[in-house]
Amino acid sequence: MLKIENLSAIVADKPILKGLSLTINPGEIHAIMGPNGAGKSTLGYTLGGRPGYDVTGGSVSFAGEDLFALEPHERAAAGLFLGFQYPVEIPGVSFVQFLREAANAQRKVRGEAPLSGGEFLKLAKEKAGLLRMEMDMLKRPVNVGFSGGEKKRAEMVQMGILDPKLAILDETDSGLDIDALRICGEGINAIMRKPDKAVLLITHYQRLLDYVKPDFVHVLAGGRIVRTGGPELALELEEQGYEAVAA
Amino acid sequence: MSDTLTLPTRRDEAFRYADLAALEPLWPLATQEIRVAAGEAGALALVLDGTNADARDLSIVLEDGASFDLRLLNAGSAYGRIAVSVTLGKAAKFHLGAAQIAGGDQTAEIVTQVTHAEPDALSTQIVRSVLAGHATGTYLGKVAVARGAIGTDGSQSIRAMLLDRTATANARPELEIYADDVKCAHGCAVGELDPQSLFYLAQRGLPPAQAKKLMLQAFIAEAFVGAADEETLTQAALDALEAIL
Ligand SMILES: Nc1ncnc2c1ncn2[C@@H]1O[C@H](COP(=O)(O)OP(=O)(O)OP(=O)(O)O)[C@@H](O)[C@H]1O
Ligand SMILES: [Mg+2]
């Protein structure tokens, strides 16, 4: 599904990713852990195509396509979803309108018929219900005045509505209370744990991985994957820290 | 304002940013005179959205206690200029809600002169401009408060969004106050769309033009809130917006 080969990227003239390789197959859940500033969010942004994150080497194929030949919105339509570490507040734009337009823009690229207002609301209600979020919150401007945890939960509602092939979830667990962590974990499983989908979880803690069990755990340090293992690697990291494990 | 037969020059303050070449064939302009009798209410929505250069001159007189609601959409595909002069009697009310949308090499301008001639009148002006390409959008607005016009309340809220660094916004709200006990406020801001927000919207699947339109919708809508034909005006503005994105 996703094949990253020897990827290098710079941000503000500074090399951050330095020859990173990672392959994710359909049906797999991968977790990336790593120290602050290692380049985890940079990896997500670079794959998403955020302006200012410039690829200087390597290649990425996604669902059989050259990812970097696609514009950010085309990558989304191809099935790439990026759950933001810091979701953006957009005053004056309601979630409902934004998500309906986004869903239909994606459908258009894929040659599917647009969702009617009624069809969309039914879908949104279902996914909000899955994440136990009040529908009224989706009538508000995008993320404006949402608490940190509510923003993360809203990211998962969006993922449910947009139904991507691959979700890269950047610290979705940070900011969530204990119950919300469980709800989001179960939400991720319900939406993404399918044979034709895959997830890349970026996290600092084992707690999310208790709910969303990864098949592979990677350590990203200094802009590269320095170690890969099974779920036990996360526990080892939690006990011993990065210095001992990734040295 | 066009009481002269000779074309103004750039030295004339009100024409400082005008596209004089486009204005020349239209000169002299006929002034549209509007008078609202004491205690009566009037309204006008003026939409410039044609393909030819257009310039309008309005003169509005509000007698004591009269009110007027003026909405302007300056969004043609060539030079567009709307000049408005308003004189308010005692306790009269004037509201202007205007949007200017311009791209390419266009010049769009709104020039207002609001005179509070008597006490206790209220004037509010909201102007929202969206400028792309090499367009120039101008607002020149003078609020004059005459001697003795105590209790005047005048406000100007002027905002512009530049979609490209090559576009220009000129905004000059001006106050000329010769009375005490007057409340006049003006706010002026020129901004750009937040690139982080645009990326967020794109990451969810919105093409750039659609993302920009979504973000500008609320901005433009402020000009038409509460208008009798709010929906029609807002839709016309969004159509114009689509043309420059
Ligand atoms: N716009 C920028 N300008 C300069 N440096 C930047 C910019 N964005 C990111 N960086 C730098 O890139 C490096 C990697 O940042 P990144 O956000 O990818 O780290 P991370 O692994 O996600 O860390 P965290 O665990 O704290 O979220 C950091 O050193 C950061 O300071
Ligand atoms: Mg990060």
Coordinates of C-alpha atoms and ligand atoms in Angstrom, one line a residue:
Chain A
M1 CA 0.0 0.0 0.0
L2 CA 2.7 2.4 1.0
K3 CA 6.4 2.0 0.0
I4 CA 8.8 4.6 1.2
E5 CA 12.3 4.2 -0.1
N6 CA 15.2 6.2 1.1
L7 CA 13.2 9.4 1.7
S8 CA 15.0 12.6 2.4
A9 CA 13.2 15.9 3.1
I10 CA 14.1 19.4 4.3
V11 CA 12.1 21.9 6.3
A12 CA 13.3 25.5 6.2
D13 CA 16.6 24.5 4.7
K14 CA 17.2 22.0 7.4
P15 CA 17.5 18.3 6.5
I16 CA 15.0 16.4 8.8
L17 CA 14.4 13.1 7.0
K18 CA 17.6 11.4 6.0
G19 CA 17.1 8.3 4.0
L20 CA 13.9 6.8 5.6
S21 CA 12.5 3.5 4.3
L22 CA 9.3 1.9 5.4
T23 CA 6.8 -0.5 3.7
I24 CA 3.2 -0.8 4.9
N25 CA 1.0 -3.6 3.4
P26 CA -2.8 -3.7 3.4
G27 CA -4.3 -4.9 6.6
E28 CA -1.3 -3.9 8.7
I29 CA -1.0 -1.5 11.6
H30 CA 2.3 0.2 12.2
A31 CA 3.4 2.3 15.0
I32 CA 6.2 4.9 14.9
M33 CA 7.8 6.0 18.1
G34 CA 10.8 8.3 18.6
P35 CA 12.2 11.2 20.5
N36 CA 10.9 14.8 20.2
G37 CA 12.2 16.4 17.1
A38 CA 13.1 13.1 15.4
G39 CA 11.0 13.9 12.3
K40 CA 7.8 12.0 13.0
S41 CA 5.4 14.8 12.2
T42 CA 7.7 15.8 9.3
L43 CA 7.2 12.4 7.8
G44 CA 3.4 12.8 8.0
Y45 CA 3.5 16.3 6.5
T46 CA 5.9 15.3 3.8
L47 CA 3.6 12.4 2.8
G48 CA 0.6 14.7 2.9
G49 CA 2.4 17.3 0.7
R50 CA 2.4 20.3 3.1
P51 CA 4.0 23.3 1.5
G52 CA 7.5 24.0 2.9
Y53 CA 8.3 20.3 3.3
D54 CA 10.5 19.6 0.4
V55 CA 11.5 16.2 -0.8
T56 CA 15.2 16.1 -1.7
G57 CA 15.6 12.4 -2.4
G58 CA 14.0 9.0 -2.5
S59 CA 10.6 7.9 -3.6
V60 CA 7.1 7.0 -2.2
S61 CA 4.6 4.9 -4.0
F62 CA 1.0 4.8 -2.6
A63 CA -1.6 2.4 -3.9
G64 CA 0.5 1.9 -6.9
E65 CA 1.0 5.6 -7.7
D66 CA 3.9 7.9 -7.4
L67 CA 2.7 9.9 -4.3
F68 CA 4.8 12.9 -5.1
A69 CA 3.2 13.3 -8.5
L70 CA -0.1 14.1 -6.8
E71 CA -1.3 17.4 -5.3
P72 CA -2.2 17.3 -1.6
H73 CA -6.0 17.1 -2.4
E74 CA -5.3 14.3 -4.9
R75 CA -3.4 12.3 -2.3
A76 CA -6.5 12.6 -0.1
A77 CA -8.7 11.4 -2.9
A78 CA -6.3 8.5 -3.5
G79 CA -7.1 7.5 0.1
L80 CA -4.4 9.2 2.3
F81 CA -5.6 10.6 5.6
L82 CA -3.4 12.6 7.9
G83 CA -4.7 13.0 11.5
F84 CA -2.9 16.2 12.7
Q85 CA -0.9 16.4 15.9
Y86 CA -2.3 20.0 16.1
P87 CA -5.6 20.2 14.2
V88 CA -6.1 23.7 12.7
E89 CA -8.9 26.1 13.7
I90 CA -10.7 27.6 10.8
P91 CA -13.2 30.4 11.9
G92 CA -16.2 30.9 9.7
V93 CA -16.2 27.5 8.1
S94 CA -18.6 24.9 9.6
F95 CA -17.4 21.3 10.0
V96 CA -20.6 20.0 8.2
Q97 CA -20.1 22.1 5.1
F98 CA -16.4 21.5 5.0
L99 CA -16.7 17.8 5.3
R100 CA -19.5 17.4 2.9
E101 CA -17.5 19.4 0.3
A102 CA -14.4 17.4 1.1
A103 CA -16.1 14.1 0.8
N104 CA -17.8 15.0 -2.5
A105 CA -14.6 16.5 -3.9
Q106 CA -12.9 13.1 -3.2
R107 CA -15.8 11.2 -4.7
K108 CA -15.6 13.3 -7.8
V109 CA -12.0 12.5 -8.4
R110 CA -12.8 8.8 -8.0
G111 CA -15.7 9.1 -10.4
E112 CA -18.4 8.4 -7.7
A113 CA -21.7 10.2 -7.4
P114 CA -21.9 13.0 -4.8
L115 CA -23.6 12.5 -1.5
S116 CA -26.8 14.4 -1.1
G117 CA -27.3 16.6 2.0
G118 CA -29.4 13.9 3.6
E119 CA -27.0 11.1 2.8
F120 CA -24.1 13.1 4.1
L121 CA -25.8 13.9 7.4
K122 CA -26.7 10.3 8.0
L123 CA -23.1 9.3 7.5
A124 CA -21.8 12.1 9.7
K125 CA -24.3 11.2 12.4
E126 CA -23.2 7.6 12.3
K127 CA -19.5 8.4 12.6
A128 CA -20.0 11.1 15.2
G129 CA -22.0 8.4 17.2
L130 CA -19.1 6.0 16.8
L131 CA -16.8 8.5 18.4
R132 CA -19.5 9.7 20.9
M133 CA -19.4 13.2 19.6
E134 CA -22.5 15.4 19.7
M135 CA -23.7 16.2 16.2
D136 CA -24.1 19.8 17.3
M137 CA -20.3 20.1 17.6
L138 CA -20.1 19.5 13.8
K139 CA -22.3 22.5 13.2
R140 CA -19.6 24.7 14.7
P141 CA -16.7 26.3 12.9
V142 CA -13.8 23.8 12.2
N143 CA -12.1 23.1 15.6
V144 CA -12.7 26.6 16.9
G145 CA -13.0 26.6 20.6
F146 CA -12.6 22.8 20.7
S147 CA -10.6 21.4 23.6
G148 CA -7.4 19.5 22.8
G149 CA -9.2 16.2 23.2
E150 CA -12.2 17.2 21.3
K151 CA -10.1 18.2 18.4
K152 CA -8.5 14.7 18.3
R153 CA -11.9 13.1 18.5
A154 CA -13.1 15.3 15.7
E155 CA -10.1 14.1 13.6
M156 CA -11.3 10.6 14.0
V157 CA -14.9 11.5 13.1
Q158 CA -13.4 13.0 9.9
M159 CA -11.5 9.9 9.2
G160 CA -14.7 7.9 9.6
I161 CA -16.6 10.1 7.2
L162 CA -13.8 10.2 4.6
D163 CA -13.0 6.5 4.9
P164 CA -9.4 6.5 3.7
K165 CA -7.2 3.6 2.7
L166 CA -4.3 4.7 4.8
A167 CA -4.4 6.8 7.9
I168 CA -1.3 8.4 9.4
L169 CA -2.4 9.4 12.9
D170 CA 0.0 11.9 14.5
E171 CA -0.2 11.7 18.3
T172 CA -3.9 11.1 18.2
D173 CA -3.7 9.9 21.8
S174 CA -2.2 13.1 23.2
G175 CA -4.7 15.3 24.9
L176 CA -7.3 12.5 25.3
D177 CA -8.7 11.6 28.7
I178 CA -8.9 8.0 29.7
D179 CA -12.4 7.3 28.4
A180 CA -11.7 9.3 25.2
L181 CA -8.6 7.3 24.6
R182 CA -10.6 4.1 24.7
I183 CA -13.3 5.5 22.5
C184 CA -10.8 6.7 19.9
G185 CA -8.9 3.5 20.0
E186 CA -12.1 1.5 19.4
G187 CA -13.0 4.0 16.7
I188 CA -9.7 3.5 14.9
N189 CA -10.3 -0.2 15.0
A190 CA -13.8 0.0 13.7
I191 CA -12.9 2.4 10.9
M192 CA -9.5 1.1 9.8
R193 CA -8.9 -2.5 10.9
K194 CA -9.9 -4.0 7.6
P195 CA -8.0 -6.2 5.1
D196 CA -7.8 -3.4 2.5
K197 CA -6.8 -0.6 4.9
A198 CA -3.7 0.3 6.9
V199 CA -2.7 2.6 9.7
L200 CA 0.5 4.3 10.7
L201 CA 0.2 5.5 14.3
I202 CA 2.7 8.1 15.6
T203 CA 2.8 8.0 19.3
H204 CA 4.9 8.4 22.4
Y205 CA 3.1 6.0 24.7
Q206 CA 2.0 2.4 25.0
R207 CA -1.5 3.4 26.1
L208 CA -3.0 3.8 22.6
L209 CA -1.3 0.6 21.5
D210 CA -3.2 -1.3 24.2
Y211 CA -6.3 -0.6 22.2
V212 CA -5.0 -0.5 18.7
K213 CA -2.5 -3.4 18.6
P214 CA 0.2 -2.8 16.1
D215 CA 1.8 -5.5 13.9
F216 CA 5.0 -3.5 13.7
V217 CA 6.7 -0.9 15.9
H218 CA 9.4 1.3 14.5
V219 CA 11.8 3.7 16.1
L220 CA 12.4 6.9 14.2
A221 CA 15.5 8.8 15.3
G222 CA 17.7 11.3 13.5
G223 CA 15.4 11.2 10.4
R224 CA 15.6 7.4 9.8
I225 CA 14.0 4.2 11.0
V226 CA 16.7 2.9 13.3
R227 CA 14.9 -0.2 14.7
T228 CA 11.9 -2.3 13.8
G229 CA 10.2 -4.9 15.9
G230 CA 6.8 -6.3 17.0
P231 CA 4.5 -5.0 19.7
E232 CA 6.9 -5.9 22.4
L233 CA 9.3 -3.2 21.2
A234 CA 7.0 -0.5 22.4
L235 CA 7.0 -2.0 25.9
E236 CA 10.7 -2.3 25.8
L237 CA 11.0 1.4 24.9
E238 CA 8.6 2.4 27.6
E239 CA 10.8 0.6 30.2
Q240 CA 14.2 1.6 28.9
G241 CA 13.8 4.7 26.9
Y242 CA 15.2 5.5 23.4
E243 CA 18.8 5.9 24.3
A244 CA 19.1 2.3 25.4
V245 CA 16.9 0.7 22.8
A246 CA 17.8 2.7 19.7
A247 CA 21.5 3.2 20.4
Chain B
M1 CA -18.9 64.5 -6.7
S2 CA -18.7 64.8 -10.4
D3 CA -19.9 68.3 -10.7
T4 CA -17.2 69.1 -13.2
L5 CA -17.0 68.2 -16.9
T6 CA -13.3 67.7 -16.9
L7 CA -11.9 64.4 -16.0
P8 CA -10.3 64.4 -12.5
T9 CA -6.6 63.8 -12.1
R10 CA -4.7 61.7 -9.6
R11 CA -4.1 64.8 -7.6
D12 CA -7.7 64.8 -6.7
E13 CA -7.8 62.8 -3.5
A14 CA -11.0 60.8 -4.4
F15 CA -9.4 59.7 -7.6
R16 CA -5.9 58.9 -6.4
Y17 CA -6.1 55.2 -7.2
A18 CA -8.7 55.4 -10.0
D19 CA -8.2 53.8 -13.4
L20 CA -8.5 57.1 -15.2
A21 CA -8.1 55.6 -18.7
A22 CA -11.1 53.4 -18.0
L23 CA -13.0 56.3 -16.4
E24 CA -12.5 58.7 -19.3
P25 CA -15.1 57.3 -21.7
L26 CA -17.7 57.2 -18.9
W27 CA -17.1 60.9 -17.9
P28 CA -19.0 63.0 -16.8
L29 CA -21.0 60.7 -14.5
A30 CA -24.6 61.3 -13.8
T31 CA -25.3 61.5 -10.1
Q32 CA -28.1 59.3 -8.8
E33 CA -29.9 61.4 -6.2
I34 CA -31.8 59.7 -3.4
R35 CA -33.7 61.5 -0.7
V36 CA -35.4 59.8 2.2
A37 CA -38.1 61.8 3.9
A38 CA -38.2 62.3 7.7
G39 CA -38.8 59.0 9.5
E40 CA -38.9 56.9 6.3
A41 CA -36.7 54.0 5.4
G42 CA -35.0 53.3 2.1
A43 CA -32.7 50.6 0.8
L44 CA -30.7 50.0 -2.4
A45 CA -28.5 47.1 -3.6
L46 CA -26.2 48.0 -6.4
V47 CA -24.4 45.2 -8.2
L48 CA -21.6 45.9 -10.7
D49 CA -20.8 42.6 -12.3
G50 CA -20.7 43.3 -16.0
T51 CA -17.8 43.0 -18.4
N52 CA -17.5 46.7 -19.2
A53 CA -16.0 49.4 -17.0
D54 CA -18.6 51.0 -14.8
A55 CA -18.6 54.0 -12.5
R56 CA -21.5 55.2 -10.3
D57 CA -22.1 58.3 -8.3
L58 CA -24.7 58.2 -5.6
S59 CA -25.9 61.1 -3.4
I60 CA -28.1 60.2 -0.5
V61 CA -29.8 62.7 1.8
L62 CA -31.4 61.4 4.9
E63 CA -33.8 63.7 6.6
D64 CA -34.4 63.6 10.4
G65 CA -35.0 60.1 11.6
A66 CA -34.7 58.6 8.2
S67 CA -32.7 55.4 7.5
F68 CA -31.0 53.9 4.6
D69 CA -29.5 50.5 3.9
L70 CA -27.0 50.4 1.1
R71 CA -25.4 47.3 -0.2
L72 CA -22.7 47.2 -2.9
L73 CA -21.2 44.4 -4.8
N74 CA -18.3 45.7 -6.9
A75 CA -17.3 42.6 -8.9
G76 CA -17.3 43.3 -12.6
S77 CA -14.5 42.0 -14.8
A78 CA -13.3 45.5 -15.6
Y79 CA -12.8 48.8 -13.8
G80 CA -15.6 49.4 -11.2
R81 CA -16.0 52.5 -9.1
I82 CA -18.8 53.4 -6.7
A83 CA -18.8 56.8 -5.1
V84 CA -21.3 57.6 -2.4
S85 CA -22.0 60.8 -0.5
V86 CA -24.4 60.7 2.3
T87 CA -25.8 63.5 4.5
L88 CA -27.5 62.4 7.7
G89 CA -30.1 64.6 9.5
K90 CA -30.9 64.4 13.1
A91 CA -31.0 60.8 14.4
A92 CA -30.8 59.4 10.9
K93 CA -29.3 56.0 10.3
F94 CA -27.1 54.9 7.4
H95 CA -25.6 51.4 6.9
L96 CA -23.2 50.4 4.1
G97 CA -22.3 46.8 3.5
A98 CA -20.0 46.3 0.5
A99 CA -17.9 43.6 -1.1
Q100 CA -15.3 44.1 -3.8
I101 CA -13.9 41.2 -5.7
A102 CA -11.2 41.7 -8.3
G103 CA -8.6 39.8 -10.1
G104 CA -6.4 40.2 -13.2
D105 CA -5.4 43.8 -13.7
Q106 CA -8.6 45.2 -12.4
T107 CA -9.2 48.2 -10.3
A108 CA -12.1 48.2 -7.9
E109 CA -12.9 51.1 -5.7
I110 CA -15.4 52.4 -3.2
V111 CA -15.3 56.1 -2.2
T112 CA -17.6 57.3 0.6
Q113 CA -18.2 60.7 2.2
V114 CA -20.6 60.4 5.1
T115 CA -21.6 63.7 6.7
H116 CA -23.2 63.8 10.1
A117 CA -24.8 67.2 9.8
E118 CA -27.1 67.0 12.9
P119 CA -26.9 65.3 16.3
D120 CA -27.5 61.7 17.2
A121 CA -27.1 60.1 13.8
L122 CA -25.6 56.6 13.3
S123 CA -23.5 55.5 10.4
T124 CA -21.9 52.0 9.9
Q125 CA -19.8 50.9 7.0
I126 CA -18.5 47.4 6.4
V127 CA -16.3 46.8 3.4
R128 CA -14.8 43.5 2.5
S129 CA -12.4 43.2 -0.5
V130 CA -10.9 40.0 -2.0
L131 CA -8.1 40.8 -4.5
A132 CA -6.2 38.4 -6.7
G133 CA -3.6 38.7 -9.5
H134 CA -2.5 42.2 -10.0
A135 CA -5.8 43.7 -9.0
T136 CA -6.1 46.9 -6.9
G137 CA -8.9 47.3 -4.4
T138 CA -9.4 50.7 -2.8
Y139 CA -11.6 52.1 -0.1
L140 CA -11.5 55.8 0.6
G141 CA -14.0 56.8 3.3
K142 CA -14.4 60.1 5.1
V143 CA -16.7 60.5 8.0
A144 CA -17.3 64.2 8.7
V145 CA -19.0 65.3 11.9
A146 CA -20.3 68.9 11.6
R147 CA -20.2 71.4 14.4
G148 CA -23.0 70.7 16.8
A149 CA -23.6 67.1 15.7
I150 CA -23.2 65.8 19.2
G151 CA -24.1 62.2 19.9
T152 CA -22.8 61.1 16.5
D153 CA -21.9 57.4 16.2
G154 CA -19.9 56.5 13.1
S155 CA -18.0 53.3 12.4
Q156 CA -16.0 51.9 9.5
S157 CA -14.8 48.3 9.4
I158 CA -12.6 47.8 6.4
R159 CA -10.9 44.5 5.6
A160 CA -9.1 43.1 2.6
M161 CA -7.8 39.7 1.7
L162 CA -4.9 39.4 -0.8
L163 CA -4.9 36.1 -2.6
D164 CA -1.6 36.9 -4.3
R165 CA 1.3 39.0 -3.2
T166 CA 1.0 40.9 -6.4
A167 CA -2.5 42.3 -5.5
T168 CA -2.8 45.7 -3.8
A169 CA -5.3 46.9 -1.2
N170 CA -5.6 50.6 -0.3
A171 CA -7.7 51.4 2.7
R172 CA -8.1 54.9 4.0
P173 CA -10.7 55.6 6.6
E174 CA -10.7 59.3 7.6
L175 CA -12.4 61.2 10.3
E176 CA -13.1 64.9 10.4
I177 CA -14.7 65.9 13.6
Y178 CA -15.9 69.3 14.6
A179 CA -18.2 68.3 17.5
D180 CA -17.8 67.0 21.1
D181 CA -19.4 63.9 22.5
V182 CA -18.9 61.9 19.3
K183 CA -18.2 58.1 19.0
C184 CA -16.3 57.2 15.9
A185 CA -14.4 54.0 15.4
H186 CA -12.5 52.6 12.5
G187 CA -10.8 49.3 11.9
C188 CA -8.7 48.4 9.0
A189 CA -6.9 45.2 8.2
V190 CA -5.2 43.6 5.2
G191 CA -4.6 39.9 5.4
E192 CA -3.8 36.7 3.5
L193 CA -5.4 33.3 3.8
D194 CA -3.7 31.1 6.4
P195 CA -1.5 28.5 4.5
Q196 CA -1.9 26.1 7.4
S197 CA -5.7 26.2 7.1
L198 CA -5.4 25.7 3.3
F199 CA -3.2 22.7 3.8
Y200 CA -5.6 21.2 6.3
L201 CA -8.6 21.6 3.9
A202 CA -6.5 20.2 1.0
Q203 CA -5.5 17.2 3.1
R204 CA -9.2 16.4 3.5
G205 CA -9.6 16.5 -0.3
L206 CA -10.6 20.0 -1.2
P207 CA -8.9 21.4 -4.4
P208 CA -7.1 24.8 -3.8
A209 CA -9.8 27.0 -5.4
Q210 CA -12.6 25.3 -3.4
A211 CA -10.6 25.5 -0.2
K212 CA -10.1 29.3 -0.7
K213 CA -13.7 29.8 -1.6
L214 CA -14.8 28.0 1.5
M215 CA -12.5 30.2 3.7
L216 CA -13.6 33.4 2.1
Q217 CA -17.3 32.7 2.2
A218 CA -17.8 34.0 5.8
F219 CA -15.5 37.0 5.2
I220 CA -17.6 38.2 2.2
A221 CA -20.9 37.3 3.9
E222 CA -20.3 40.0 6.5
A223 CA -21.0 42.6 3.9
F224 CA -24.5 41.3 3.2
V225 CA -25.7 40.2 6.6
G226 CA -29.3 41.5 7.2
A227 CA -29.8 42.8 3.7
A228 CA -33.3 42.3 2.2
D229 CA -31.7 40.2 -0.6
E230 CA -28.9 38.8 1.5
E231 CA -28.9 35.4 -0.2
T232 CA -28.9 36.7 -3.8
L233 CA -26.1 39.2 -3.0
T234 CA -24.0 36.6 -1.3
Q235 CA -24.5 34.1 -4.1
A236 CA -23.5 36.7 -6.7
A237 CA -20.4 37.5 -4.7
L238 CA -19.4 33.8 -4.5
D239 CA -19.9 33.5 -8.2
A240 CA -17.6 36.5 -8.7
L241 CA -15.1 34.9 -6.3
E242 CA -15.1 31.7 -8.3
A243 CA -14.1 33.6 -11.4
I244 CA -10.9 35.0 -9.8
L245 CA -9.8 31.8 -7.9
Ligands
LIG1 N1 9.0 25.2 10.0 C1 10.1 24.7 10.6 N2 11.2 25.5 10.7 C2 12.4 25.0 11.2 N3 12.5 23.8 11.8 C3 11.4 23.0 11.8 C4 10.2 23.4 11.2 N4 9.3 22.4 11.3 C5 9.9 21.4 11.9 N5 11.2 21.8 12.2 C6 12.2 21.0 12.9 O1 12.2 19.7 12.4 C7 12.5 18.8 13.4 C8 11.5 17.6 13.4 O2 10.2 18.1 13.8 P1 9.0 17.1 13.9 O3 7.8 18.0 14.2 O4 8.9 16.3 12.7 O5 9.4 16.3 15.1 P2 8.5 15.1 15.8 O6 9.3 13.9 15.7 O7 7.1 15.1 15.3 O8 8.6 15.6 17.4 P3 7.4 15.5 18.5 O9 7.5 14.2 19.1 O10 7.9 16.6 19.5 O11 6.1 15.8 17.9 C9 12.5 19.5 14.7 O12 13.9 19.7 15.1 C10 11.8 20.8 14.4 O13 12.3 21.9 15.1
MG2 MG 5.3 15.6 16.1

